XYZ file of C-alpha atoms in Angstrom:
373
model
C -52.334 -13.232 -49.563
C -55.308 -14.673 -51.398
C -59.013 -13.992 -50.938
C -61.726 -16.626 -50.819
C -64.795 -16.744 -53.033
C -66.892 -15.949 -49.949
C -64.841 -12.807 -49.217
C -64.996 -11.751 -52.874
C -68.775 -12.198 -52.973
C -69.210 -10.284 -49.708
C -67.215 -7.359 -51.119
C -69.474 -7.154 -54.172
C -72.681 -7.579 -52.197
C -71.810 -4.952 -49.557
C -70.740 -2.262 -52.048
C -73.028 -3.238 -54.911
C -74.965 0.060 -54.803
C -71.697 1.927 -55.401
C -69.970 -0.492 -57.782
C -72.893 -1.205 -60.127
C -71.346 -1.878 -63.569
C -67.983 -0.317 -62.702
C -64.601 -2.001 -62.889
C -61.480 -2.534 -60.777
C -60.167 0.946 -61.534
C -63.182 2.435 -59.740
C -63.170 -0.220 -57.026
C -59.515 0.289 -56.155
C -59.724 4.078 -55.885
C -63.128 4.379 -54.224
C -63.459 1.247 -52.098
C -60.180 -0.636 -51.563
C -57.948 2.369 -50.876
C -60.326 4.045 -48.369
C -60.874 0.737 -46.565
C -57.167 -0.017 -46.207
C -55.917 3.531 -45.600
C -55.841 3.350 -41.760
C -53.674 0.230 -41.880
C -51.729 0.648 -45.155
C -52.300 -3.021 -45.950
C -53.723 -4.990 -48.837
C -57.437 -5.840 -48.866
C -56.570 -9.529 -48.420
C -54.583 -8.729 -45.261
C -57.417 -6.533 -43.996
C -60.114 -9.239 -44.248
C -57.871 -12.179 -43.435
C -55.633 -13.674 -46.144
C -55.617 -17.276 -47.220
C -52.970 -19.353 -48.960
C -53.478 -19.082 -52.685
C -54.790 -22.028 -54.657
C -55.405 -20.282 -57.982
C -53.776 -17.292 -59.653
C -56.143 -14.906 -61.480
C -54.989 -13.099 -64.605
C -57.406 -10.364 -65.685
C -57.926 -6.905 -67.139
C -58.757 -4.134 -64.667
C -61.268 -2.693 -67.124
C -63.564 -5.720 -66.836
C -66.879 -5.060 -65.047
C -66.401 -6.193 -61.424
C -69.714 -8.075 -61.379
C -68.628 -9.989 -64.467
C -65.279 -10.654 -62.799
C -66.816 -12.023 -59.569
C -69.309 -14.200 -61.465
C -66.520 -15.631 -63.618
C -64.285 -16.549 -60.676
C -67.282 -17.997 -58.800
C -68.218 -20.194 -61.763
C -64.653 -21.504 -61.901
C -64.805 -22.361 -58.192
C -68.116 -24.190 -58.640
C -66.592 -26.256 -61.437
C -63.510 -27.342 -59.475
C -65.502 -30.207 -57.981
C -65.128 -29.624 -54.246
C -68.054 -29.349 -51.862
C -66.855 -26.252 -50.013
C -66.018 -24.294 -53.178
C -66.717 -20.917 -51.517
C -63.581 -21.370 -49.387
C -61.251 -21.716 -52.397
C -58.618 -18.957 -52.407
C -57.600 -16.836 -55.395
C -54.674 -14.459 -55.806
C -56.113 -11.282 -57.364
C -53.619 -8.471 -57.872
C -55.712 -5.440 -56.861
C -56.931 -7.266 -53.734
C -53.775 -9.213 -52.873
C -51.215 -6.480 -53.527
C -50.672 -3.665 -51.070
C -51.869 -0.674 -53.079
C -50.027 1.621 -50.655
C -46.667 0.128 -51.656
C -46.960 -0.771 -55.328
C -43.215 -0.361 -55.925
C -42.420 -3.191 -53.555
C -45.168 -5.368 -55.080
C -43.581 -5.137 -58.529
C -40.108 -5.804 -57.116
C -38.755 -2.284 -57.607
C -38.034 -3.203 -61.202
C -36.784 -6.738 -60.517
C -39.480 -9.028 -61.907
C -38.253 -12.045 -59.913
C -39.075 -10.153 -56.723
C -42.540 -9.119 -57.914
C -45.593 -10.472 -56.116
C -46.919 -11.798 -59.441
C -43.894 -14.029 -59.976
C -43.661 -15.094 -56.330
C -47.361 -16.042 -56.215
C -47.140 -18.174 -59.369
C -43.915 -19.816 -58.226
C -45.014 -20.323 -54.604
C -45.548 -24.072 -55.098
C -49.177 -23.802 -53.976
C -50.674 -22.460 -57.192
C -52.770 -25.071 -59.012
C -53.469 -23.118 -62.205
C -53.675 -19.692 -63.803
C -57.295 -18.610 -64.308
C -57.586 -16.023 -67.065
C -60.837 -14.036 -66.781
C -62.000 -13.389 -70.339
C -64.788 -11.549 -72.067
C -65.668 -11.924 -75.752
C -62.817 -9.545 -76.682
C -60.091 -11.406 -74.719
C -58.926 -8.039 -73.367
C -56.440 -9.409 -70.787
C -54.225 -10.509 -73.671
C -53.861 -6.868 -74.707
C -52.151 -5.961 -71.406
C -48.425 -6.418 -70.791
C -48.694 -7.635 -67.201
C -51.226 -10.272 -68.278
C -48.682 -11.282 -70.929
C -46.088 -11.570 -68.137
C -48.462 -13.895 -66.253
C -49.008 -15.995 -69.381
C -45.235 -16.151 -69.852
C -44.674 -17.420 -66.315
C -47.532 -19.891 -66.725
C -45.867 -21.160 -69.904
C -42.475 -21.543 -68.185
C -43.991 -23.270 -65.143
C -46.001 -25.650 -67.340
C -42.776 -26.855 -68.922
C -41.037 -27.510 -65.594
C -40.866 -31.245 -64.912
C -41.495 -31.003 -61.166
C -44.150 -28.278 -61.042
C -46.255 -29.671 -58.192
C -49.152 -30.683 -60.440
C -49.587 -27.223 -61.930
C -52.494 -27.395 -64.421
C -51.433 -24.529 -66.669
C -53.691 -21.924 -68.234
C -57.487 -22.081 -67.833
C -59.789 -19.796 -69.797
C -62.637 -18.585 -67.584
C -65.872 -16.832 -68.537
C -69.073 -15.982 -66.682
C -70.660 -19.008 -68.409
C -68.061 -21.281 -66.832
C -64.459 -22.450 -67.153
C -63.938 -23.502 -70.761
C -63.160 -27.184 -71.151
C -63.853 -27.823 -67.474
C -67.402 -26.645 -66.733
C -70.387 -28.684 -67.951
C -72.923 -25.874 -68.322
C -72.594 -25.529 -72.091
C -69.682 -23.295 -73.091
C -69.211 -24.500 -76.665
C -70.445 -21.266 -78.253
C -68.231 -19.151 -75.984
C -65.210 -21.347 -76.726
C -65.715 -20.995 -80.473
C -66.134 -17.208 -80.239
C -62.948 -16.838 -78.176
C -61.023 -19.154 -80.468
C -61.982 -16.971 -83.426
C -60.805 -13.926 -81.502
C -57.464 -15.544 -80.638
C -56.746 -16.439 -84.260
C -56.347 -12.745 -85.023
C -54.799 -11.579 -81.741
C -51.078 -11.150 -81.160
C -49.525 -10.554 -77.758
C -46.995 -8.326 -79.505
C -49.705 -5.645 -79.358
C -49.960 -5.806 -75.546
C -49.381 -2.546 -73.706
C -48.652 -1.409 -70.147
C -49.405 1.803 -68.256
C -45.664 2.224 -67.580
C -43.382 2.081 -70.661
C -40.524 0.584 -68.628
C -42.778 -2.341 -67.573
C -43.720 -2.945 -71.180
C -40.060 -3.015 -72.259
C -39.042 -5.325 -69.423
C -41.827 -7.832 -70.209
C -41.018 -7.764 -73.917
C -37.378 -8.615 -73.175
C -38.436 -11.559 -71.000
C -40.722 -12.875 -73.719
C -37.895 -12.698 -76.250
C -35.698 -14.746 -73.907
C -38.310 -17.527 -73.837
C -38.749 -17.777 -77.585
C -40.407 -14.553 -78.598
C -43.920 -13.255 -79.093
C -44.872 -15.920 -81.617
C -43.966 -18.598 -79.077
C -46.426 -17.030 -76.631
C -49.101 -16.802 -79.313
C -48.617 -20.492 -80.054
C -48.822 -21.383 -76.350
C -52.115 -19.502 -75.965
C -53.610 -20.986 -79.140
C -52.514 -24.508 -78.185
C -54.327 -24.068 -74.879
C -57.437 -22.899 -76.694
C -57.212 -25.868 -79.085
C -57.097 -28.207 -76.087
C -60.142 -26.441 -74.677
C -62.048 -26.812 -77.965
C -61.183 -30.520 -78.073
C -62.652 -31.031 -74.591
C -65.777 -29.052 -75.472
C -66.196 -31.099 -78.660
C -65.925 -34.393 -76.766
C -68.477 -33.230 -74.193
C -70.858 -31.972 -76.887
C -70.687 -35.225 -78.853
C -71.274 -37.211 -75.661
C -74.360 -35.149 -74.824
C -75.716 -35.491 -78.372
C -75.267 -39.272 -78.184
C -77.105 -39.451 -74.836
C -79.974 -37.273 -76.039
C -80.278 -39.302 -79.243
C -80.626 -42.522 -77.252
C -83.213 -40.931 -74.928
C -85.246 -39.782 -77.957
C -85.139 -43.282 -79.480
C -86.298 -44.852 -76.203
C -89.131 -42.324 -75.922
C -90.216 -43.064 -79.515
C -90.272 -46.844 -78.858
C -92.355 -46.329 -75.708
C -94.828 -44.138 -77.566
C -95.169 -46.651 -80.399
C -95.740 -49.468 -77.895
C -98.358 -47.385 -76.065
C -100.180 -46.591 -79.329
C -100.310 -50.313 -80.233
C -101.759 -51.172 -76.813
C -104.495 -48.567 -77.173
C -105.292 -49.719 -80.706
C -105.677 -53.350 -79.564
C -107.943 -52.292 -76.694
C -110.325 -50.366 -78.921
C -110.291 -52.980 -81.693
C -111.616 -55.556 -79.210
C -114.073 -53.243 -77.447
C -115.023 -50.329 -79.680
C -116.661 -47.539 -77.680
C -120.414 -47.270 -78.349
C -122.141 -43.977 -79.023
C -124.083 -44.660 -75.818
C -120.807 -44.702 -73.841
C -119.669 -41.504 -75.506
C -122.985 -39.843 -74.665
C -122.825 -40.955 -71.005
C -119.308 -39.526 -70.791
C -120.300 -35.967 -71.611
C -123.893 -35.370 -70.421
C -125.175 -35.330 -66.828
C -128.984 -35.358 -66.701
C -128.904 -35.156 -62.931
C -127.720 -31.532 -63.183
C -129.602 -30.376 -66.272
C -133.139 -29.686 -67.371
C -134.809 -31.983 -69.889
C -133.582 -31.161 -73.375
C -130.215 -29.754 -72.315
C -127.644 -31.036 -74.796
C -124.009 -31.277 -75.792
C -122.508 -31.573 -79.244
C -120.252 -34.650 -79.449
C -117.810 -35.573 -82.218
C -118.286 -39.083 -83.600
C -114.578 -39.323 -84.466
C -113.242 -39.062 -80.909
C -116.256 -38.676 -78.641
C -115.079 -35.288 -77.322
C -117.518 -32.439 -76.650
C -117.443 -29.561 -79.109
C -117.503 -26.415 -76.961
C -118.263 -22.828 -77.809
C -121.273 -21.526 -79.705
C -122.233 -24.911 -81.147
C -122.539 -26.756 -77.857
C -121.230 -26.959 -74.283
C -119.943 -29.812 -72.157
C -122.569 -30.382 -69.471
C -122.213 -32.100 -66.123
C -120.328 -35.000 -64.587
C -120.046 -38.502 -66.013
C -120.301 -39.959 -62.497
C -124.076 -39.378 -62.418
C -125.133 -41.517 -65.394
C -126.271 -44.567 -63.418
C -129.980 -43.892 -63.996
C -130.450 -41.834 -67.134
C -131.544 -41.807 -70.717
C -130.146 -39.922 -73.655
C -131.432 -38.916 -77.043
C -128.985 -38.839 -79.922
C -129.734 -36.626 -82.914
C -127.947 -34.874 -85.722
C -126.982 -31.292 -84.904
C -129.449 -29.814 -87.420
C -132.265 -32.393 -87.534
C -133.181 -35.354 -85.305
C -132.505 -38.827 -86.647
C -135.346 -41.307 -86.944
C -135.980 -43.804 -84.140
C -132.747 -42.896 -82.414
C -130.539 -44.101 -85.256
C -127.549 -42.122 -86.403
C -126.460 -41.492 -89.975
C -122.973 -42.988 -90.193
C -121.853 -40.220 -92.519
C -122.308 -37.565 -89.855
C -119.219 -36.142 -88.204
C -120.985 -35.145 -85.000
C -124.233 -35.672 -83.091
C -126.155 -33.800 -80.449
C -126.637 -35.745 -77.231
C -129.622 -34.678 -75.124
C -130.091 -35.714 -71.499
C -133.365 -36.644 -69.807
C -134.232 -37.741 -66.214
C -133.929 -41.465 -65.559
C -136.397 -44.081 -64.279
C -138.010 -43.442 -60.941
C -137.037 -46.881 -59.681
C -133.359 -46.056 -60.223
C -132.765 -48.869 -62.686
C -129.849 -48.312 -64.984
C -130.697 -47.403 -68.555
C -127.611 -49.123 -70.007
C -127.718 -49.910 -73.702
C -125.867 -52.748 -75.426
C -122.499 -51.759 -76.929
C -122.788 -50.247 -80.365
C -126.466 -49.347 -80.025
C -128.213 -46.107 -79.149
C -131.303 -46.153 -76.864
C -134.532 -44.752 -78.324
C -135.691 -41.314 -77.195
C -137.878 -41.265 -74.066
C -141.643 -41.464 -74.578
């Protein structure tokens, strides 16, 4: 009696205006129970159950949107194309809320739906939905699920059961490749100070029963060690992925630096052989075909770029310089005979109409043509 990711997403989308930031406690009472009341079935049976592939351990007090996003991210990270069809056993959707006594085995834990789902032979892993407080580990029934996950992980022939997976809305820790290192570290810090001995249940008899079972399997400290060992394995995977990404990025940066250095050398060689003349710089920034005589632009001698704003404006299109003349002068006072003081940082380039016969007014490289008569 599992639900697919598609069914889970449809439930959230359809009732989103009612659910908002509410949790499973609200959802069960105000959505699931009214929907299933005519049939007295579970939600999974109502919408069409699937055979479980993953068991979800979670805290009912978690925001339902957070819950759905977390399970969806796990499904995306599994590595199958049709991830929306993956089926998850989720207690408040898979259990018949109209017959809770039967679902918990009437006090016999081996007959409970939780135990039967985990031991069905079809379950691939236990997905624990966590927030930054690791709240599921404060609940007794979640502790029961961890206990059964621990026992099943130590069975030799467990059908390829993968054990306990920590899941967050950022992705499945140690499995997803979307960058969960920070989340893993935060949860690990939380787990160092958390003890499952503090877990509680709504029903005192459930709490006592689960505590007895834990004691039979080695005690509370054994469960703490199991959980922390799983988190250590997760941190190791995250560390390996992080170091791999750092190594790749470092190599990409080195390649980019070598390409840039090679490009700079090529440009330097080009300009050392053919230094750009002031004439070429002037032709690049002034279009006499579109300006009146005397219209000018202020050009930097260091890079040939126009200096815009109050001191001068870029004028025109360099494509129209075939028949033109320019006058080059200092920005404050004209230079003599068209020469330019080499100590100047910038010059003013003034455009004038070209020859009537259309002949080009090209000047030799490195020289500046005299002003027009």
